[in-house]
Amino acid sequence: WMPLAVVEERCNGCGLCFQVGCAAVVKSERLDEKTGRPLAWIDPLLCTGCEICAQVCARRAILFRDEVESAGEIRET
């Protein structure tokens, strides 16, 4: 089991991942600088790693947590 995480630099707060209805995907306190919309954040304790949110993300902003951590792009909210 490996939870997913959001690469904030890629997320623009479009909200597609929120529409999946997963309890692990929530609105972050951080806002996108251009759109002003809240960025997505994935609670690692609730994420089952099903990847449905990643599949709907057009900006490829959702990756497995270890991939995001290795790139140094993960922040806790």
PDB file of C-alpha atoms in Angstrom:
ATOM      1  CA  TRP A   1       0.000   0.000   0.000  1.00  0.00           C
ATOM      2  CA  MET A   2       1.354   3.368  -1.011  1.00  0.00           C
ATOM      3  CA  PRO A   3      -0.646   6.578  -0.562  1.00  0.00           C
ATOM      4  CA  LEU A   4      -0.712   9.259  -3.210  1.00  0.00           C
ATOM      5  CA  ALA A   5       0.261  12.914  -2.860  1.00  0.00           C
ATOM      6  CA  VAL A   6      -0.211  16.173  -4.754  1.00  0.00           C
ATOM      7  CA  VAL A   7       2.611  17.991  -6.523  1.00  0.00           C
ATOM      8  CA  GLU A   8       1.515  21.500  -5.600  1.00  0.00           C
ATOM      9  CA  GLU A   9       3.496  23.109  -8.407  1.00  0.00           C
ATOM     10  CA  ARG A  10       1.319  21.239 -10.915  1.00  0.00           C
ATOM     11  CA  CYS A  11      -2.062  21.567  -9.180  1.00  0.00           C
ATOM     12  CA  ASN A  12      -4.216  24.534 -10.204  1.00  0.00           C
ATOM     13  CA  GLY A  13      -7.193  23.759  -7.973  1.00  0.00           C
ATOM     14  CA  CYS A  14      -9.486  22.709 -10.827  1.00  0.00           C
ATOM     15  CA  GLY A  15     -11.394  20.401  -8.478  1.00  0.00           C
ATOM     16  CA  LEU A  16     -11.658  17.300 -10.672  1.00  0.00           C
ATOM     17  CA  CYS A  17     -10.068  15.159  -7.969  1.00  0.00           C
ATOM     18  CA  PHE A  18     -12.589  16.429  -5.392  1.00  0.00           C
ATOM     19  CA  GLN A  19     -15.417  15.197  -7.613  1.00  0.00           C
ATOM     20  CA  VAL A  20     -14.180  11.611  -7.274  1.00  0.00           C
ATOM     21  CA  GLY A  21     -15.730  11.647  -3.808  1.00  0.00           C
ATOM     22  CA  CYS A  22     -12.775  10.164  -1.955  1.00  0.00           C
ATOM     23  CA  ALA A  23     -12.537  11.164   1.708  1.00  0.00           C
ATOM     24  CA  ALA A  24      -8.729  11.340   1.418  1.00  0.00           C
ATOM     25  CA  VAL A  25      -8.780  14.137  -1.183  1.00  0.00           C
ATOM     26  CA  VAL A  26      -9.458  17.471   0.477  1.00  0.00           C
ATOM     27  CA  LYS A  27      -9.023  21.169  -0.202  1.00  0.00           C
ATOM     28  CA  SER A  28      -5.732  22.506   1.100  1.00  0.00           C
ATOM     29  CA  GLU A  29      -5.321  25.813   2.904  1.00  0.00           C
ATOM     30  CA  ARG A  30      -2.902  26.791   0.135  1.00  0.00           C
ATOM     31  CA  LEU A  31      -4.302  28.615  -2.895  1.00  0.00           C
ATOM     32  CA  ASP A  32      -3.151  28.533  -6.498  1.00  0.00           C
ATOM     33  CA  GLU A  33      -1.363  31.804  -7.236  1.00  0.00           C
ATOM     34  CA  LYS A  34      -3.010  32.257 -10.644  1.00  0.00           C
ATOM     35  CA  THR A  35      -6.547  30.997 -10.068  1.00  0.00           C
ATOM     36  CA  GLY A  36      -6.977  31.665  -6.345  1.00  0.00           C
ATOM     37  CA  ARG A  37      -8.592  28.244  -5.946  1.00  0.00           C
ATOM     38  CA  PRO A  38      -7.629  25.880  -3.110  1.00  0.00           C
ATOM     39  CA  LEU A  39      -5.088  23.230  -4.031  1.00  0.00           C
ATOM     40  CA  ALA A  40      -5.779  19.567  -3.440  1.00  0.00           C
ATOM     41  CA  TRP A  41      -4.208  17.666  -0.557  1.00  0.00           C
ATOM     42  CA  ILE A  42      -4.352  13.928   0.044  1.00  0.00           C
ATOM     43  CA  ASP A  43      -4.503  12.634   3.601  1.00  0.00           C
ATOM     44  CA  PRO A  44      -1.990   9.757   3.653  1.00  0.00           C
ATOM     45  CA  LEU A  45      -3.843   8.047   6.498  1.00  0.00           C
ATOM     46  CA  LEU A  46      -7.066   7.854   4.482  1.00  0.00           C
ATOM     47  CA  CYS A  47      -5.611   7.186   1.026  1.00  0.00           C
ATOM     48  CA  THR A  48      -5.889   3.570  -0.127  1.00  0.00           C
ATOM     49  CA  GLY A  49      -3.728   4.088  -3.216  1.00  0.00           C
ATOM     50  CA  CYS A  50      -6.547   3.299  -5.667  1.00  0.00           C
ATOM     51  CA  GLU A  51      -5.272   5.995  -8.091  1.00  0.00           C
ATOM     52  CA  ILE A  52      -8.732   7.155  -9.201  1.00  0.00           C
ATOM     53  CA  CYS A  53      -7.911  10.773  -8.308  1.00  0.00           C
ATOM     54  CA  ALA A  54      -4.651  10.523 -10.274  1.00  0.00           C
ATOM     55  CA  GLN A  55      -6.513   9.169 -13.295  1.00  0.00           C
ATOM     56  CA  VAL A  56      -8.840  12.181 -13.458  1.00  0.00           C
ATOM     57  CA  CYS A  57      -6.081  14.767 -12.927  1.00  0.00           C
ATOM     58  CA  ALA A  58      -5.401  16.426 -16.281  1.00  0.00           C
ATOM     59  CA  ARG A  59      -2.255  18.126 -14.967  1.00  0.00           C
ATOM     60  CA  ARG A  60      -0.671  14.909 -13.661  1.00  0.00           C
ATOM     61  CA  ALA A  61      -0.357  16.558 -10.259  1.00  0.00           C
ATOM     62  CA  ILE A  62      -1.137  13.404  -8.279  1.00  0.00           C
ATOM     63  CA  LEU A  63       1.583  10.808  -7.900  1.00  0.00           C
ATOM     64  CA  PHE A  64       2.526   8.099  -5.459  1.00  0.00           C
ATOM     65  CA  ARG A  65       3.882   9.703  -2.307  1.00  0.00           C
ATOM     66  CA  ASP A  66       7.368   8.192  -2.669  1.00  0.00           C
ATOM     67  CA  GLU A  67       7.687   9.682  -6.178  1.00  0.00           C
ATOM     68  CA  VAL A  68       6.769  13.130  -4.906  1.00  0.00           C
ATOM     69  CA  GLU A  69       9.049  12.865  -1.855  1.00  0.00           C
ATOM     70  CA  SER A  70      12.025  11.797  -3.969  1.00  0.00           C
ATOM     71  CA  ALA A  71      11.545  14.901  -6.097  1.00  0.00           C
ATOM     72  CA  GLY A  72      11.426  17.044  -2.941  1.00  0.00           C
ATOM     73  CA  GLU A  73       8.040  18.476  -3.875  1.00  0.00           C
ATOM     74  CA  ILE A  74       5.813  17.365  -1.014  1.00  0.00           C
ATOM     75  CA  ARG A  75       4.529  19.641   1.744  1.00  0.00           C
ATOM     76  CA  GLU A  76       2.344  18.784   4.677  1.00  0.00           C
ATOM     77  CA  THR A  77      -0.792  20.860   5.151  1.00  0.00           C
TER      78      THR A  77
END
